[in-house]
PDB file of C-alpha atoms in Angstrom:
ATOM      1  CA  MET F   1       0.094  -0.190  -0.045  1.00  0.00           C
ATOM      2  CA  THR F   2       1.495   3.347  -0.564  1.00  0.00           C
ATOM      3  CA  GLY F   3       1.676   6.004   1.770  1.00  0.00           C
ATOM      4  CA  GLY F   4       0.758   9.694   1.784  1.00  0.00           C
ATOM      5  CA  GLU F   5      -2.820  11.031   2.308  1.00  0.00           C
ATOM      6  CA  PHE F   6      -3.876  12.939  -1.038  1.00  0.00           C
ATOM      7  CA  VAL F   7      -5.506  16.291  -0.053  1.00  0.00           C
ATOM      8  CA  SER F   8      -6.981  17.844  -2.929  1.00  0.00           C
ATOM      9  CA  ASN F   9      -9.348  20.252  -1.272  1.00  0.00           C
ATOM     10  CA  CYS F  10      -6.707  22.641   0.142  1.00  0.00           C
ATOM     11  CA  THR F  11      -8.885  24.615   2.978  1.00  0.00           C
ATOM     12  CA  ALA F  12      -7.921  26.624   5.667  1.00  0.00           C
ATOM     13  CA  ASP F  13      -8.320  23.379   7.837  1.00  0.00           C
ATOM     14  CA  ALA F  14      -6.335  21.163   5.733  1.00  0.00           C
ATOM     15  CA  LEU F  15      -3.577  23.451   5.298  1.00  0.00           C
ATOM     16  CA  SER F  16      -3.747  24.280   9.328  1.00  0.00           C
ATOM     17  CA  SER F  17      -3.315  20.402   9.549  1.00  0.00           C
ATOM     18  CA  ALA F  18      -0.553  20.028   7.273  1.00  0.00           C
ATOM     19  CA  ALA F  19       1.434  22.763   9.254  1.00  0.00           C
ATOM     20  CA  SER F  20       0.758  20.981  12.312  1.00  0.00           C
ATOM     21  CA  LEU F  21       2.122  17.620  10.716  1.00  0.00           C
ATOM     22  CA  LEU F  22       5.485  19.646   9.607  1.00  0.00           C
ATOM     23  CA  LYS F  23       5.654  20.774  13.335  1.00  0.00           C
ATOM     24  CA  ASP F  24       5.119  17.351  14.346  1.00  0.00           C
ATOM     25  CA  GLY F  25       8.014  15.686  12.036  1.00  0.00           C
ATOM     26  CA  GLY F  26       6.070  14.821   9.103  1.00  0.00           C
ATOM     27  CA  ILE F  27       6.465  15.390   5.510  1.00  0.00           C
ATOM     28  CA  VAL F  28       4.337  17.457   3.438  1.00  0.00           C
ATOM     29  CA  ALA F  29       4.253  17.316  -0.772  1.00  0.00           C
ATOM     30  CA  PHE F  30       3.151  20.926  -1.542  1.00  0.00           C
ATOM     31  CA  PRO F  31       2.649  22.764  -4.901  1.00  0.00           C
ATOM     32  CA  THR F  32       4.736  25.763  -5.994  1.00  0.00           C
ATOM     33  CA  GLU F  33       4.846  27.696  -9.193  1.00  0.00           C
ATOM     34  CA  THR F  34       7.909  25.553 -10.455  1.00  0.00           C
ATOM     35  CA  VAL F  35       7.512  22.140  -9.249  1.00  0.00           C
ATOM     36  CA  TYR F  36       6.162  20.193  -6.363  1.00  0.00           C
ATOM     37  CA  GLY F  37       8.423  20.216  -3.572  1.00  0.00           C
ATOM     38  CA  LEU F  38       8.760  17.865  -0.776  1.00  0.00           C
ATOM     39  CA  GLY F  39       8.466  19.476   2.616  1.00  0.00           C
ATOM     40  CA  ALA F  40       9.772  19.462   6.373  1.00  0.00           C
ATOM     41  CA  ASP F  41      10.476  21.488   9.088  1.00  0.00           C
ATOM     42  CA  VAL F  42      13.922  22.959   8.231  1.00  0.00           C
ATOM     43  CA  THR F  43      15.082  22.893  11.973  1.00  0.00           C
ATOM     44  CA  ASN F  44      14.105  19.304  12.614  1.00  0.00           C
ATOM     45  CA  LYS F  45      17.163  17.042  11.707  1.00  0.00           C
ATOM     46  CA  ASP F  46      14.992  13.963  11.852  1.00  0.00           C
ATOM     47  CA  ALA F  47      12.604  15.228   9.724  1.00  0.00           C
ATOM     48  CA  ILE F  48      15.170  16.555   7.162  1.00  0.00           C
ATOM     49  CA  ALA F  49      16.857  13.036   7.138  1.00  0.00           C
ATOM     50  CA  ARG F  50      13.715  11.528   5.999  1.00  0.00           C
ATOM     51  CA  ILE F  51      13.536  13.747   3.134  1.00  0.00           C
ATOM     52  CA  TYR F  52      16.993  12.539   2.100  1.00  0.00           C
ATOM     53  CA  LYS F  53      15.892   8.812   2.740  1.00  0.00           C
ATOM     54  CA  VAL F  54      12.739   9.250   0.682  1.00  0.00           C
ATOM     55  CA  LYS F  55      14.526  11.059  -2.224  1.00  0.00           C
ATOM     56  CA  GLY F  56      17.462   8.639  -2.188  1.00  0.00           C
ATOM     57  CA  ARG F  57      19.328  12.064  -2.197  1.00  0.00           C
ATOM     58  CA  PRO F  58      23.241  12.315  -1.328  1.00  0.00           C
ATOM     59  CA  ALA F  59      23.568  13.948   2.031  1.00  0.00           C
ATOM     60  CA  ASP F  60      25.935  16.605   0.813  1.00  0.00           C
ATOM     61  CA  HIS F  61      23.425  18.018  -1.315  1.00  0.00           C
ATOM     62  CA  PRO F  62      21.628  21.036   0.087  1.00  0.00           C
ATOM     63  CA  LEU F  63      18.038  21.802   0.452  1.00  0.00           C
ATOM     64  CA  ILE F  64      16.307  24.766  -0.600  1.00  0.00           C
ATOM     65  CA  VAL F  65      14.638  26.891   2.395  1.00  0.00           C
ATOM     66  CA  HIS F  66      11.100  27.933   1.675  1.00  0.00           C
ATOM     67  CA  ILE F  67      10.049  31.040   3.847  1.00  0.00           C
ATOM     68  CA  HIS F  68       6.800  33.171   3.848  1.00  0.00           C
ATOM     69  CA  SER F  69       8.209  36.417   2.973  1.00  0.00           C
ATOM     70  CA  MET F  70      11.395  38.488   2.399  1.00  0.00           C
ATOM     71  CA  GLN F  71      11.171  39.798   5.990  1.00  0.00           C
ATOM     72  CA  SER F  72      12.711  36.773   7.108  1.00  0.00           C
ATOM     73  CA  LEU F  73      15.790  36.728   5.089  1.00  0.00           C
ATOM     74  CA  GLY F  74      17.625  38.330   8.047  1.00  0.00           C
ATOM     75  CA  ASN F  75      16.761  35.180  10.184  1.00  0.00           C
ATOM     76  CA  TRP F  76      18.642  32.790   7.782  1.00  0.00           C
ATOM     77  CA  ALA F  77      21.438  34.836   6.020  1.00  0.00           C
ATOM     78  CA  ASP F  78      24.348  36.982   7.025  1.00  0.00           C
ATOM     79  CA  GLU F  79      26.101  39.719   4.873  1.00  0.00           C
ATOM     80  CA  ILE F  80      22.990  40.089   2.637  1.00  0.00           C
ATOM     81  CA  PRO F  81      24.176  42.254  -0.307  1.00  0.00           C
ATOM     82  CA  ILE F  82      22.276  45.219  -1.475  1.00  0.00           C
ATOM     83  CA  TYR F  83      21.942  43.561  -4.933  1.00  0.00           C
ATOM     84  CA  ALA F  84      20.332  40.566  -3.173  1.00  0.00           C
ATOM     85  CA  VAL F  85      17.616  42.586  -1.415  1.00  0.00           C
ATOM     86  CA  SER F  86      16.859  44.209  -4.949  1.00  0.00           C
ATOM     87  CA  LEU F  87      16.557  40.624  -6.463  1.00  0.00           C
ATOM     88  CA  ALA F  88      14.113  39.737  -3.567  1.00  0.00           C
ATOM     89  CA  ARG F  89      11.923  42.818  -4.045  1.00  0.00           C
ATOM     90  CA  ASP F  90      11.593  42.454  -7.705  1.00  0.00           C
ATOM     91  CA  PHE F  91      11.087  38.733  -7.867  1.00  0.00           C
ATOM     92  CA  TRP F  92       9.701  37.216  -4.658  1.00  0.00           C
ATOM     93  CA  PRO F  93       7.357  35.738  -4.563  1.00  0.00           C
ATOM     94  CA  GLY F  94       8.501  34.062  -7.665  1.00  0.00           C
ATOM     95  CA  PRO F  95      10.711  31.110  -9.136  1.00  0.00           C
ATOM     96  CA  MET F  96      14.174  32.449  -7.620  1.00  0.00           C
ATOM     97  CA  THR F  97      16.334  30.869  -4.960  1.00  0.00           C
ATOM     98  CA  LEU F  98      19.250  33.354  -3.782  1.00  0.00           C
ATOM     99  CA  VAL F  99      22.448  31.536  -1.908  1.00  0.00           C
ATOM    100  CA  LEU F 100      23.733  33.743   1.019  1.00  0.00           C
ATOM    101  CA  LYS F 101      26.082  33.302   3.872  1.00  0.00           C
ATOM    102  CA  ARG F 102      24.103  31.294   6.378  1.00  0.00           C
ATOM    103  CA  THR F 103      23.221  32.233   9.989  1.00  0.00           C
ATOM    104  CA  LEU F 104      23.232  29.729  12.850  1.00  0.00           C
ATOM    105  CA  LEU F 105      19.861  28.965  12.080  1.00  0.00           C
ATOM    106  CA  ALA F 106      20.756  27.123   8.844  1.00  0.00           C
ATOM    107  CA  GLU F 107      22.415  24.181  10.113  1.00  0.00           C
ATOM    108  CA  ASP F 108      24.535  21.778   8.278  1.00  0.00           C
ATOM    109  CA  PHE F 109      21.961  19.011   7.818  1.00  0.00           C
ATOM    110  CA  VAL F 110      20.200  21.580   5.637  1.00  0.00           C
ATOM    111  CA  THR F 111      22.857  23.317   3.787  1.00  0.00           C
ATOM    112  CA  GLY F 112      24.935  19.954   2.965  1.00  0.00           C
ATOM    113  CA  GLY F 113      27.708  21.447   5.112  1.00  0.00           C
ATOM    114  CA  GLN F 114      28.301  24.422   3.072  1.00  0.00           C
ATOM    115  CA  PRO F 115      28.456  27.722   4.730  1.00  0.00           C
ATOM    116  CA  THR F 116      25.786  29.298   2.623  1.00  0.00           C
ATOM    117  CA  VAL F 117      21.975  28.487   2.251  1.00  0.00           C
ATOM    118  CA  GLY F 118      19.532  28.677  -0.480  1.00  0.00           C
ATOM    119  CA  LEU F 119      16.236  30.844   0.009  1.00  0.00           C
ATOM    120  CA  ARG F 120      12.995  31.328  -1.927  1.00  0.00           C
ATOM    121  CA  VAL F 121       9.786  32.551  -1.320  1.00  0.00           C
ATOM    122  CA  PRO F 122       7.523  30.749  -3.937  1.00  0.00           C
ATOM    123  CA  ASP F 123       4.643  31.994  -5.858  1.00  0.00           C
ATOM    124  CA  HIS F 124       1.701  29.910  -5.179  1.00  0.00           C
ATOM    125  CA  ALA F 125      -1.430  30.472  -3.057  1.00  0.00           C
ATOM    126  CA  VAL F 126      -1.152  27.092  -1.441  1.00  0.00           C
ATOM    127  CA  ALA F 127       2.687  27.188  -0.744  1.00  0.00           C
ATOM    128  CA  LEU F 128       2.302  30.670   0.748  1.00  0.00           C
ATOM    129  CA  ALA F 129      -0.848  29.565   2.682  1.00  0.00           C
ATOM    130  CA  LEU F 130       1.139  26.744   4.222  1.00  0.00           C
ATOM    131  CA  LEU F 131       4.266  28.897   5.172  1.00  0.00           C
ATOM    132  CA  SER F 132       1.581  31.297   6.764  1.00  0.00           C
ATOM    133  CA  ALA F 133       0.074  28.578   8.648  1.00  0.00           C
ATOM    134  CA  PHE F 134       3.419  27.037   9.888  1.00  0.00           C
ATOM    135  CA  GLU F 135       5.031  30.456  10.730  1.00  0.00           C
ATOM    136  CA  LYS F 136       1.823  31.124  13.300  1.00  0.00           C
ATOM    137  CA  ILE F 137       2.427  27.890  15.105  1.00  0.00           C
ATOM    138  CA  GLY F 138       6.256  28.817  15.549  1.00  0.00           C
ATOM    139  CA  GLY F 139       7.631  27.273  12.197  1.00  0.00           C
ATOM    140  CA  LYS F 140      10.801  28.978  10.758  1.00  0.00           C
ATOM    141  CA  GLY F 141      10.849  27.760   7.287  1.00  0.00           C
ATOM    142  CA  ILE F 142      10.120  24.671   5.322  1.00  0.00           C
ATOM    143  CA  ALA F 143      12.895  22.552   3.566  1.00  0.00           C
ATOM    144  CA  ALA F 144      11.948  21.451   0.363  1.00  0.00           C
ATOM    145  CA  PRO F 145      13.598  19.771  -2.928  1.00  0.00           C
ATOM    146  CA  SER F 146      11.555  18.710  -5.582  1.00  0.00           C
ATOM    147  CA  ALA F 147       9.192  15.974  -4.815  1.00  0.00           C
ATOM    148  CA  ASN F 148      10.888  13.154  -6.854  1.00  0.00           C
ATOM    149  CA  ARG F 149      13.453  10.164  -6.554  1.00  0.00           C
ATOM    150  CA  PHE F 150      17.017  11.754  -6.880  1.00  0.00           C
ATOM    151  CA  GLY F 151      17.880  12.271 -10.237  1.00  0.00           C
ATOM    152  CA  HIS F 152      14.516  11.567 -11.786  1.00  0.00           C
ATOM    153  CA  VAL F 153      11.942  13.941 -13.377  1.00  0.00           C
ATOM    154  CA  SER F 154      10.604  16.348 -11.262  1.00  0.00           C
ATOM    155  CA  PRO F 155       6.706  16.455 -10.640  1.00  0.00           C
ATOM    156  CA  THR F 156       4.407  19.183 -11.670  1.00  0.00           C
ATOM    157  CA  THR F 157       1.157  17.725 -10.487  1.00  0.00           C
ATOM    158  CA  ALA F 158       0.353  15.911  -6.834  1.00  0.00           C
ATOM    159  CA  LEU F 159      -0.582  12.753  -9.095  1.00  0.00           C
ATOM    160  CA  ALA F 160       2.866  12.663 -10.182  1.00  0.00           C
ATOM    161  CA  VAL F 161       4.179  12.956  -6.727  1.00  0.00           C
ATOM    162  CA  GLN F 162       2.212   9.886  -5.539  1.00  0.00           C
ATOM    163  CA  GLU F 163       3.331   7.781  -8.435  1.00  0.00           C
ATOM    164  CA  GLU F 164       6.556   8.709  -7.480  1.00  0.00           C
ATOM    165  CA  LEU F 165       7.113   8.728  -4.028  1.00  0.00           C
ATOM    166  CA  GLY F 166       3.937   7.093  -2.748  1.00  0.00           C
ATOM    167  CA  GLU F 167       5.601   3.667  -1.706  1.00  0.00           C
ATOM    168  CA  TYR F 168       8.358   5.753   0.207  1.00  0.00           C
ATOM    169  CA  LEU F 169       5.991   8.124   2.327  1.00  0.00           C
ATOM    170  CA  SER F 170       4.341   6.784   5.302  1.00  0.00           C
ATOM    171  CA  GLU F 171       0.656   6.946   6.031  1.00  0.00           C
ATOM    172  CA  LYS F 172       1.050   9.896   8.125  1.00  0.00           C
ATOM    173  CA  ASP F 173       2.520  12.155   5.559  1.00  0.00           C
ATOM    174  CA  LEU F 174       0.553  14.540   3.025  1.00  0.00           C
ATOM    175  CA  ILE F 175       0.438  15.391  -0.595  1.00  0.00           C
ATOM    176  CA  LEU F 176      -1.585  18.566  -1.305  1.00  0.00           C
ATOM    177  CA  ASP F 177      -2.988  19.105  -4.606  1.00  0.00           C
ATOM    178  CA  GLY F 178      -2.743  22.633  -5.940  1.00  0.00           C
ATOM    179  CA  GLY F 179      -3.298  21.555  -9.499  1.00  0.00           C
ATOM    180  CA  ALA F 180      -0.521  21.612 -12.175  1.00  0.00           C
ATOM    181  CA  SER F 181       2.822  24.046 -11.642  1.00  0.00           C
ATOM    182  CA  ASN F 182       2.357  27.144 -13.582  1.00  0.00           C
ATOM    183  CA  VAL F 183       6.166  27.584 -14.479  1.00  0.00           C
ATOM    184  CA  GLY F 184       7.269  23.682 -14.894  1.00  0.00           C
ATOM    185  CA  VAL F 185      11.109  24.059 -14.265  1.00  0.00           C
ATOM    186  CA  GLU F 186      12.767  24.468 -11.310  1.00  0.00           C
ATOM    187  CA  SER F 187      13.913  28.116  -9.834  1.00  0.00           C
ATOM    188  CA  THR F 188      16.786  30.020 -10.851  1.00  0.00           C
ATOM    189  CA  ILE F 189      19.462  29.809  -8.353  1.00  0.00           C
ATOM    190  CA  ILE F 190      21.687  32.953  -7.751  1.00  0.00           C
ATOM    191  CA  ASP F 191      24.971  32.946  -5.693  1.00  0.00           C
ATOM    192  CA  CYS F 192      24.751  36.138  -3.540  1.00  0.00           C
ATOM    193  CA  THR F 193      27.939  35.631  -1.921  1.00  0.00           C
ATOM    194  CA  SER F 194      30.174  37.915  -3.883  1.00  0.00           C
ATOM    195  CA  ASP F 195      30.201  41.374  -5.790  1.00  0.00           C
ATOM    196  CA  ALA F 196      28.286  40.597  -8.342  1.00  0.00           C
ATOM    197  CA  PRO F 197      25.263  37.604  -8.885  1.00  0.00           C
ATOM    198  CA  ARG F 198      26.256  34.431 -10.463  1.00  0.00           C
ATOM    199  CA  ILE F 199      23.696  32.162 -11.973  1.00  0.00           C
ATOM    200  CA  LEU F 200      24.233  28.567 -10.389  1.00  0.00           C
ATOM    201  CA  ARG F 201      20.983  26.984 -12.296  1.00  0.00           C
ATOM    202  CA  PRO F 202      19.020  28.560 -15.061  1.00  0.00           C
ATOM    203  CA  GLY F 203      15.574  29.105 -14.661  1.00  0.00           C
ATOM    204  CA  ALA F 204      12.571  31.728 -15.382  1.00  0.00           C
ATOM    205  CA  ILE F 205      14.342  34.553 -13.861  1.00  0.00           C
ATOM    206  CA  THR F 206      16.871  35.152 -16.551  1.00  0.00           C
ATOM    207  CA  ILE F 207      20.330  36.843 -16.985  1.00  0.00           C
ATOM    208  CA  ALA F 208      18.660  39.988 -18.341  1.00  0.00           C
ATOM    209  CA  MET F 209      16.018  40.254 -15.520  1.00  0.00           C
ATOM    210  CA  ILE F 210      18.743  39.908 -12.738  1.00  0.00           C
ATOM    211  CA  GLU F 211      20.832  42.558 -14.703  1.00  0.00           C
ATOM    212  CA  GLN F 212      17.986  45.285 -15.058  1.00  0.00           C
ATOM    213  CA  SER F 213      17.160  44.713 -11.197  1.00  0.00           C
ATOM    214  CA  THR F 214      20.560  44.847  -9.822  1.00  0.00           C
ATOM    215  CA  GLY F 215      22.382  47.154 -12.293  1.00  0.00           C
ATOM    216  CA  LEU F 216      25.325  44.536 -12.294  1.00  0.00           C
ATOM    217  CA  THR F 217      26.717  42.139 -14.850  1.00  0.00           C
ATOM    218  CA  VAL F 218      26.176  38.685 -14.104  1.00  0.00           C
ATOM    219  CA  SER F 219      29.392  36.961 -12.762  1.00  0.00           C
ATOM    220  CA  THR F 220      30.765  33.975 -14.893  1.00  0.00           C
ATOM    221  CA  ALA F 221      33.518  33.120 -12.527  1.00  0.00           C
ATOM    222  CA  GLU F 222      33.837  29.412 -11.119  1.00  0.00           C
ATOM    223  CA  THR F 223      32.293  28.405  -7.995  1.00  0.00           C
ATOM    224  CA  ASN F 224      32.528  25.425  -5.990  1.00  0.00           C
ATOM    225  CA  ILE F 225      28.963  25.995  -4.290  1.00  0.00           C
ATOM    226  CA  ARG F 226      26.832  22.691  -4.686  1.00  0.00           C
ATOM    227  CA  VAL F 227      23.340  23.339  -5.618  1.00  0.00           C
ATOM    228  CA  SER F 228      20.093  21.140  -6.611  1.00  0.00           C
ATOM    229  CA  GLY F 229      20.157  19.960 -10.123  1.00  0.00           C
ATOM    230  CA  SER F 230      23.875  20.584 -11.108  1.00  0.00           C
ATOM    231  CA  LEU F 231      24.961  16.967 -11.672  1.00  0.00           C
ATOM    232  CA  GLU F 232      25.939  16.250 -15.117  1.00  0.00           C
ATOM    233  CA  ASN F 233      22.740  13.601 -15.345  1.00  0.00           C
ATOM    234  CA  HIS F 234      19.608  14.608 -13.626  1.00  0.00           C
ATOM    235  CA  TYR F 235      16.034  15.135 -14.493  1.00  0.00           C
ATOM    236  CA  ALA F 236      15.790  12.030 -16.200  1.00  0.00           C
ATOM    237  CA  PRO F 237      13.042   9.510 -17.191  1.00  0.00           C
ATOM    238  CA  LYS F 238      13.735   5.694 -17.463  1.00  0.00           C
ATOM    239  CA  ALA F 239      13.560   6.275 -21.512  1.00  0.00           C
ATOM    240  CA  SER F 240      16.590   7.419 -23.093  1.00  0.00           C
ATOM    241  CA  VAL F 241      16.544  10.939 -23.989  1.00  0.00           C
ATOM    242  CA  SER F 242      17.770  12.140 -27.602  1.00  0.00           C
ATOM    243  CA  LEU F 243      17.886  15.660 -28.632  1.00  0.00           C
ATOM    244  CA  ASN F 244      17.839  17.610 -31.944  1.00  0.00           C
ATOM    245  CA  ARG F 245      17.870  14.596 -34.227  1.00  0.00           C
ATOM    246  CA  THR F 246      14.953  13.028 -36.159  1.00  0.00           C
ATOM    247  CA  PRO F 247      12.848  10.473 -34.393  1.00  0.00           C
ATOM    248  CA  ILE F 248      12.204   7.172 -35.975  1.00  0.00           C
ATOM    249  CA  ALA F 249       9.095   4.805 -35.603  1.00  0.00           C
ATOM    250  CA  GLY F 250       8.006   3.966 -32.177  1.00  0.00           C
ATOM    251  CA  GLU F 251      10.022   6.978 -30.581  1.00  0.00           C
ATOM    252  CA  GLY F 252       8.595   9.724 -28.284  1.00  0.00           C
ATOM    253  CA  PHE F 253       8.530  13.062 -29.758  1.00  0.00           C
ATOM    254  CA  ILE F 254       8.629  16.510 -27.974  1.00  0.00           C
ATOM    255  CA  ALA F 255       8.868  19.792 -30.239  1.00  0.00           C
ATOM    256  CA  PHE F 256       7.171  22.857 -30.781  1.00  0.00           C
ATOM    257  CA  SER F 257       3.779  22.685 -32.675  1.00  0.00           C
ATOM    258  CA  GLU F 258       4.809  23.920 -36.045  1.00  0.00           C
ATOM    259  CA  ILE F 259       7.281  20.860 -36.281  1.00  0.00           C
ATOM    260  CA  GLN F 260       5.399  17.684 -37.901  1.00  0.00           C
ATOM    261  CA  THR F 261       5.708  14.360 -36.406  1.00  0.00           C
ATOM    262  CA  PRO F 262       7.253  11.741 -38.443  1.00  0.00           C
ATOM    263  CA  GLU F 263       4.938   8.508 -39.390  1.00  0.00           C
ATOM    264  CA  ASN F 264       4.344   6.146 -36.575  1.00  0.00           C
ATOM    265  CA  VAL F 265       6.313   8.535 -34.033  1.00  0.00           C
ATOM    266  CA  ILE F 266       4.555   8.940 -30.573  1.00  0.00           C
ATOM    267  CA  ARG F 267       3.676  12.710 -30.281  1.00  0.00           C
ATOM    268  CA  LEU F 268       4.082  13.441 -26.694  1.00  0.00           C
ATOM    269  CA  ALA F 269       3.954  17.218 -26.535  1.00  0.00           C
ATOM    270  CA  ALA F 270       3.601  20.060 -29.004  1.00  0.00           C
ATOM    271  CA  PRO F 271       3.706  23.233 -27.390  1.00  0.00           C
ATOM    272  CA  LYS F 272       2.929  26.681 -28.930  1.00  0.00           C
ATOM    273  CA  ASN F 273       5.460  28.940 -27.160  1.00  0.00           C
ATOM    274  CA  ILE F 274       8.463  28.756 -24.569  1.00  0.00           C
ATOM    275  CA  GLU F 275       6.221  29.042 -21.440  1.00  0.00           C
ATOM    276  CA  GLU F 276       4.262  26.115 -22.316  1.00  0.00           C
ATOM    277  CA  PHE F 277       7.278  24.171 -23.401  1.00  0.00           C
ATOM    278  CA  ALA F 278       8.590  24.467 -19.906  1.00  0.00           C
ATOM    279  CA  ARG F 279       5.247  23.893 -18.541  1.00  0.00           C
ATOM    280  CA  VAL F 280       4.758  20.464 -20.245  1.00  0.00           C
ATOM    281  CA  ILE F 281       8.451  19.102 -20.567  1.00  0.00           C
ATOM    282  CA  TYR F 282       8.313  17.122 -17.316  1.00  0.00           C
ATOM    283  CA  SER F 283       4.939  15.858 -17.700  1.00  0.00           C
ATOM    284  CA  ALA F 284       5.678  14.800 -21.400  1.00  0.00           C
ATOM    285  CA  LEU F 285       8.720  12.765 -20.108  1.00  0.00           C
ATOM    286  CA  ARG F 286       6.866  11.107 -17.314  1.00  0.00           C
ATOM    287  CA  ASP F 287       4.266  10.420 -20.215  1.00  0.00           C
ATOM    288  CA  ALA F 288       6.946   8.629 -22.151  1.00  0.00           C
ATOM    289  CA  ASP F 289       7.678   6.233 -19.114  1.00  0.00           C
ATOM    290  CA  ALA F 290       3.700   5.825 -18.768  1.00  0.00           C
ATOM    291  CA  LYS F 291       3.616   4.516 -22.232  1.00  0.00           C
ATOM    292  CA  GLY F 292       6.729   2.182 -21.859  1.00  0.00           C
ATOM    293  CA  LEU F 293       8.685   4.037 -24.549  1.00  0.00           C
ATOM    294  CA  LYS F 294      12.453   3.240 -24.621  1.00  0.00           C
ATOM    295  CA  SER F 295      13.376   6.451 -26.356  1.00  0.00           C
ATOM    296  CA  VAL F 296      12.447  10.226 -26.465  1.00  0.00           C
ATOM    297  CA  VAL F 297      13.738  12.835 -28.991  1.00  0.00           C
ATOM    298  CA  VAL F 298      13.347  16.354 -28.056  1.00  0.00           C
ATOM    299  CA  SER F 299      13.638  19.102 -30.396  1.00  0.00           C
ATOM    300  CA  GLU F 300      15.110  21.917 -28.410  1.00  0.00           C
ATOM    301  CA  PRO F 301      14.123  25.478 -28.257  1.00  0.00           C
ATOM    302  CA  ALA F 302      16.654  27.932 -29.144  1.00  0.00           C
ATOM    303  CA  GLY F 303      17.360  31.365 -27.463  1.00  0.00           C
ATOM    304  CA  ASP F 304      18.080  32.680 -24.100  1.00  0.00           C
ATOM    305  CA  GLY F 305      16.007  33.239 -21.067  1.00  0.00           C
ATOM    306  CA  LEU F 306      13.681  30.235 -20.323  1.00  0.00           C
ATOM    307  CA  ALA F 307      14.665  28.462 -23.435  1.00  0.00           C
ATOM    308  CA  LEU F 308      18.189  28.364 -21.980  1.00  0.00           C
ATOM    309  CA  ALA F 309      16.589  26.385 -18.570  1.00  0.00           C
ATOM    310  CA  ILE F 310      15.045  24.195 -20.704  1.00  0.00           C
ATOM    311  CA  ARG F 311      18.035  23.225 -22.864  1.00  0.00           C
ATOM    312  CA  ASP F 312      19.887  22.725 -19.350  1.00  0.00           C
ATOM    313  CA  ARG F 313      17.552  20.436 -17.919  1.00  0.00           C
ATOM    314  CA  LEU F 314      17.329  18.482 -21.245  1.00  0.00           C
ATOM    315  CA  MET F 315      21.108  18.269 -21.252  1.00  0.00           C
ATOM    316  CA  ARG F 316      21.182  16.337 -18.070  1.00  0.00           C
ATOM    317  CA  ALA F 317      18.266  14.300 -18.871  1.00  0.00           C
ATOM    318  CA  SER F 318      20.120  13.017 -21.946  1.00  0.00           C
ATOM    319  CA  LYS F 319      22.824  11.865 -19.837  1.00  0.00           C
ATOM    320  CA  GLY F 320      20.520   9.277 -18.254  1.00  0.00           C
ATOM    321  CA  ARG F 321      19.784   8.020 -14.725  1.00  0.00           C
TER     322      ARG F 321
END
């Protein structure tokens, strides 16, 4: 029997119960605008250890701390540069994680032993309501990686979370259903520990947006900061993923709608624009596995911005699990 109670009606009572469950050391999977997160009380070492176990995630991989508003930034971060405040004002709530030097509140079991912490205010009504309810009962924040097994395709629906993690969750854990994620790829991660911002993982908050907000040129300097989704192979379905070739009969195919589907090829998605491409890419890769396909071909989107983030995920998916 799979664990994790499925809560589709996210009422105030349901969110209050979910907050209490977090306070008691339970796990709550919840929607954000990017992908679904697997949440636990960020100050509870045992609860965080369960997240790592459920995901099968290496212990040196840091988790992102989700907070209700930028007013909590000072609880978690030391030496906050002015440009980081500008980014928080402009893009929170939103699909952006800021990496800053940590305070003592951010412990090694959350940061992967690094002297930095990743912080984010999600832009989703259910996520914000959960964070607010948790804060009201003394919660400091929710640590939440994506709600999937390590290296697998991130879930963008509650059903995908249940299919992916149901057997690893306990009967007491919760999965909150807030509909499909609107952005569809994980947050932009920005290193704010030096004189200029540096992108550690591309996402919907683009280089142009960062530079406009901060008045600074995004740094391209090397860094040894570890962040989510930075391994060479990640975001991968069971099916093998090939990029930018003509698919053959029996293969799955993901491409913009104007690109024709070759004969006997299984069309998995035909997005009309870049935003839709990001929104459907993970569900289409999951669909390939549900259909039992051995191989998927993706015609990658060109350009900067969100297209860059999609290509980043697909490059890692193409390396396999």
